[in-house]
PDB file of C-alpha atoms in Angstrom:
ATOM      1  CA  MET C   1     -38.816  11.445  36.630  1.00 72.00           C
ATOM      2  CA  LYS C   2     -38.859   8.888  33.863  1.00 73.00           C
ATOM      3  CA  VAL C   3     -41.939   7.870  31.881  1.00 68.00           C
ATOM      4  CA  ASN C   4     -42.229   4.499  33.685  1.00 72.00           C
ATOM      5  CA  GLU C   5     -41.988   6.257  37.090  1.00 68.00           C
ATOM      6  CA  VAL C   6     -45.054   8.498  36.671  1.00 61.00           C
ATOM      7  CA  PRO C   7     -47.447   7.620  39.523  1.00 60.00           C
ATOM      8  CA  GLN C   8     -50.632   5.698  38.690  1.00 63.00           C
ATOM      9  CA  ASP C   9     -52.272   5.672  42.143  1.00 58.00           C
ATOM     10  CA  LEU C  10     -55.958   5.858  41.214  1.00 62.00           C
ATOM     11  CA  LYS C  11     -58.112   6.761  44.188  1.00 60.00           C
ATOM     12  CA  TYR C  12     -60.231   9.705  43.084  1.00 54.00           C
ATOM     13  CA  GLY C  13     -61.863  10.097  39.727  1.00 55.00           C
ATOM     14  CA  GLU C  14     -62.467   6.429  39.094  1.00 57.00           C
ATOM     15  CA  GLY C  15     -64.825   6.170  36.137  1.00 55.00           C
ATOM     16  CA  LEU C  16     -64.208   9.789  35.171  1.00 52.00           C
ATOM     17  CA  VAL C  17     -62.509  11.082  32.080  1.00 49.00           C
ATOM     18  CA  VAL C  18     -60.426  13.572  34.086  1.00 55.00           C
ATOM     19  CA  ARG C  19     -56.830  12.518  34.616  1.00 66.00           C
ATOM     20  CA  ASP C  20     -53.578  14.340  35.259  1.00 75.00           C
ATOM     21  CA  VAL C  21     -50.965  15.071  32.647  1.00 80.00           C
ATOM     22  CA  ASN C  22     -47.366  14.972  33.864  1.00 79.00           C
ATOM     23  CA  TYR C  23     -44.132  15.565  32.074  1.00 85.00           C
ATOM     24  CA  ALA C  24     -41.416  12.977  32.264  1.00 88.00           C
ATOM     25  CA  ILE C  25     -38.201  12.060  30.466  1.00 88.00           C
ATOM     26  CA  ASP C  26     -38.581   9.399  27.774  1.00 89.00           C
ATOM     27  CA  GLU C  27     -35.969   6.834  26.706  1.00 88.00           C
ATOM     28  CA  ASN C  28     -34.366   9.454  24.411  1.00 89.00           C
ATOM     29  CA  GLY C  29     -33.890  11.943  27.244  1.00 90.00           C
ATOM     30  CA  ARG C  30     -36.662  14.268  25.971  1.00 90.00           C
ATOM     31  CA  TYR C  31     -39.562  15.586  28.013  1.00 91.00           C
ATOM     32  CA  THR C  32     -42.877  14.038  27.047  1.00 90.00           C
ATOM     33  CA  SER C  33     -46.395  14.181  28.429  1.00 87.00           C
ATOM     34  CA  VAL C  34     -47.630  11.132  30.348  1.00 85.00           C
ATOM     35  CA  VAL C  35     -51.164  10.578  31.596  1.00 81.00           C
ATOM     36  CA  SER C  36     -51.377   9.677  35.279  1.00 77.00           C
ATOM     37  CA  ASP C  37     -54.281   8.206  37.230  1.00 72.00           C
ATOM     38  CA  GLY C  38     -53.128   9.957  40.391  1.00 70.00           C
ATOM     39  CA  TRP C  39     -50.462  10.113  43.031  1.00 72.00           C
ATOM     40  CA  ASN C  40     -50.724   9.040  46.667  1.00 78.00           C
ATOM     41  CA  VAL C  41     -49.381  12.357  47.953  1.00 79.00           C
ATOM     42  CA  LYS C  42     -51.996  14.267  45.969  1.00 76.00           C
ATOM     43  CA  ASN C  43     -54.690  11.787  47.040  1.00 75.00           C
ATOM     44  CA  ASP C  44     -53.824  12.370  50.718  1.00 83.00           C
ATOM     45  CA  ILE C  45     -54.074  16.134  50.273  1.00 83.00           C
ATOM     46  CA  LEU C  46     -57.401  15.816  48.448  1.00 80.00           C
ATOM     47  CA  GLU C  47     -58.746  13.628  51.214  1.00 85.00           C
ATOM     48  CA  SER C  48     -57.741  16.198  53.820  1.00 90.00           C
ATOM     49  CA  VAL C  49     -59.333  19.011  51.833  1.00 89.00           C
ATOM     50  CA  TRP C  50     -62.568  17.057  51.323  1.00 86.00           C
ATOM     51  CA  ASP C  51     -62.719  16.305  55.041  1.00 90.00           C
ATOM     52  CA  GLU C  52     -62.551  20.063  55.724  1.00 92.00           C
ATOM     53  CA  ILE C  53     -65.219  20.811  53.124  1.00 90.00           C
ATOM     54  CA  LEU C  54     -67.565  18.227  54.627  1.00 89.00           C
ATOM     55  CA  GLU C  55     -66.924  19.675  58.061  1.00 93.00           C
ATOM     56  CA  GLU C  56     -67.910  23.112  56.751  1.00 93.00           C
ATOM     57  CA  CYS C  57     -71.057  21.581  55.262  1.00 94.00           C
ATOM     58  CA  GLU C  58     -72.295  20.271  58.594  1.00 95.00           C
ATOM     59  CA  PRO C  59     -73.943  23.536  59.821  1.00 96.00           C
ATOM     60  CA  VAL C  60     -75.716  23.823  56.467  1.00 96.00           C
ATOM     61  CA  ARG C  61     -76.859  20.207  56.686  1.00 96.00           C
ATOM     62  CA  GLN C  62     -78.278  20.910  60.164  1.00 96.00           C
ATOM     63  CA  GLN C  63     -80.190  23.894  58.781  1.00 97.00           C
ATOM     64  CA  VAL C  64     -81.688  21.661  56.065  1.00 97.00           C
ATOM     65  CA  LEU C  65     -82.725  19.066  58.652  1.00 96.00           C
ATOM     66  CA  ALA C  66     -84.380  21.880  60.630  1.00 96.00           C
ATOM     67  CA  LYS C  67     -86.160  22.939  57.401  1.00 96.00           C
ATOM     68  CA  GLN C  68     -84.579  26.409  57.538  1.00 97.00           C
ATOM     69  CA  ILE C  69     -83.044  26.114  54.065  1.00 97.00           C
ATOM     70  CA  SER C  70     -83.437  23.701  51.164  1.00 98.00           C
ATOM     71  CA  PRO C  71     -81.216  20.730  50.374  1.00 98.00           C
ATOM     72  CA  LEU C  72     -80.043  22.753  47.380  1.00 98.00           C
ATOM     73  CA  ALA C  73     -78.000  24.956  49.748  1.00 97.00           C
ATOM     74  CA  TYR C  74     -76.213  21.909  51.134  1.00 97.00           C
ATOM     75  CA  HIS C  75     -75.367  20.496  47.741  1.00 96.00           C
ATOM     76  CA  MET C  76     -74.130  23.878  46.548  1.00 97.00           C
ATOM     77  CA  LYS C  77     -71.833  24.132  49.568  1.00 96.00           C
ATOM     78  CA  LYS C  78     -70.613  20.568  49.121  1.00 93.00           C
ATOM     79  CA  ASN C  79     -69.823  21.230  45.453  1.00 93.00           C
ATOM     80  CA  LEU C  80     -68.156  24.567  46.177  1.00 93.00           C
ATOM     81  CA  GLN C  81     -70.751  26.456  44.118  1.00 95.00           C
ATOM     82  CA  ASP C  82     -72.362  29.795  44.807  1.00 97.00           C
ATOM     83  CA  ILE C  83     -75.607  31.159  43.357  1.00 97.00           C
ATOM     84  CA  SER C  84     -73.900  32.644  40.290  1.00 97.00           C
ATOM     85  CA  MET C  85     -72.027  29.482  39.487  1.00 97.00           C
ATOM     86  CA  LEU C  86     -75.038  27.197  39.898  1.00 97.00           C
ATOM     87  CA  SER C  87     -77.096  29.590  37.804  1.00 97.00           C
ATOM     88  CA  ALA C  88     -74.533  29.450  35.029  1.00 97.00           C
ATOM     89  CA  TYR C  89     -74.228  25.654  35.128  1.00 96.00           C
ATOM     90  CA  SER C  90     -77.963  24.989  35.362  1.00 97.00           C
ATOM     91  CA  GLY C  91     -79.290  27.759  33.127  1.00 97.00           C
ATOM     92  CA  ILE C  92     -81.644  28.874  35.914  1.00 98.00           C
ATOM     93  CA  PRO C  93     -81.678  32.617  36.631  1.00 98.00           C
ATOM     94  CA  LYS C  94     -79.841  33.700  39.808  1.00 98.00           C
ATOM     95  CA  ARG C  95     -82.980  35.173  41.359  1.00 98.00           C
ATOM     96  CA  LYS C  96     -84.725  31.825  40.985  1.00 98.00           C
ATOM     97  CA  VAL C  97     -81.772  29.902  42.402  1.00 98.00           C
ATOM     98  CA  LYS C  98     -81.876  32.216  45.425  1.00 98.00           C
ATOM     99  CA  LYS C  99     -85.636  31.643  45.753  1.00 98.00           C
ATOM    100  CA  HIS C 100     -85.141  27.877  45.583  1.00 98.00           C
ATOM    101  CA  LEU C 101     -82.849  27.990  48.612  1.00 98.00           C
ATOM    102  CA  ASN C 102     -86.057  28.376  50.624  1.00 98.00           C
ATOM    103  CA  TYR C 103     -87.114  24.965  51.939  1.00 97.00           C
ATOM    104  CA  ASP C 104     -90.795  25.193  50.966  1.00 97.00           C
ATOM    105  CA  GLU C 105     -90.104  26.732  47.551  1.00 97.00           C
ATOM    106  CA  PHE C 106     -87.628  23.986  46.740  1.00 97.00           C
ATOM    107  CA  PHE C 107     -90.081  21.191  47.411  1.00 96.00           C
ATOM    108  CA  ARG C 108     -92.638  22.856  45.070  1.00 97.00           C
ATOM    109  CA  LEU C 109     -90.257  22.557  42.108  1.00 97.00           C
ATOM    110  CA  ASP C 110     -91.190  20.348  39.177  1.00 96.00           C
ATOM    111  CA  ILE C 111     -89.034  17.489  37.975  1.00 97.00           C
ATOM    112  CA  GLU C 112     -87.630  19.515  35.057  1.00 97.00           C
ATOM    113  CA  ILE C 113     -86.101  22.192  37.297  1.00 98.00           C
ATOM    114  CA  LEU C 114     -84.888  19.593  39.791  1.00 98.00           C
ATOM    115  CA  GLY C 115     -83.275  17.735  36.905  1.00 97.00           C
ATOM    116  CA  LYS C 116     -81.383  20.839  35.802  1.00 97.00           C
ATOM    117  CA  TYR C 117     -80.038  21.315  39.317  1.00 98.00           C
ATOM    118  CA  ALA C 118     -79.158  17.640  39.666  1.00 97.00           C
ATOM    119  CA  GLU C 119     -77.298  17.643  36.348  1.00 96.00           C
ATOM    120  CA  ALA C 120     -75.378  20.802  37.265  1.00 96.00           C
ATOM    121  CA  LEU C 121     -74.415  19.258  40.643  1.00 96.00           C
ATOM    122  CA  ARG C 122     -73.692  15.833  39.066  1.00 93.00           C
ATOM    123  CA  ILE C 123     -76.100  13.968  41.294  1.00 94.00           C
ATOM    124  CA  THR C 124     -79.509  12.348  40.876  1.00 96.00           C
ATOM    125  CA  VAL C 125     -82.784  14.118  41.602  1.00 97.00           C
ATOM    126  CA  ASP C 126     -83.314  11.791  44.569  1.00 96.00           C
ATOM    127  CA  GLU C 127     -79.895  12.686  45.971  1.00 96.00           C
ATOM    128  CA  LEU C 128     -80.675  16.389  45.440  1.00 97.00           C
ATOM    129  CA  LYS C 129     -83.751  16.137  47.635  1.00 96.00           C
ATOM    130  CA  GLU C 130     -81.843  14.671  50.576  1.00 94.00           C
ATOM    131  CA  VAL C 131     -78.858  15.344  52.813  1.00 93.00           C
ATOM    132  CA  ASN C 132     -76.964  12.510  54.447  1.00 79.00           C
ATOM    133  CA  GLU C 133     -78.232  11.753  57.935  1.00 63.00           C
TER     134      GLU C 133
END
């Protein structure tokens, strides 16, 4: 593929710094790196994968609505994070993350802890406290 043929089909990641690097042939016949905003084929695959992830999140969402687990569990599932990963990203010990998966414990948290979780999950504190109806 030539430099001017590298796909620029932006669909995901708008407003983000993350972009793909592809290698293409320049006008001198040499391989060079070219930044791409995306590719429709990749976008279609990502859309399919995200549909599956959201489908897997539905039972967790129902548990949150029934107040069996906290919204934190839903957002972890949606972001493909487990207790260890969220602990590492948030700086909150694993035992506390596990404790905060309890519905009542979660809603006793102060704004500082909620903020750490929200930042680690790249959402707002208000979004952290809810699951989509």
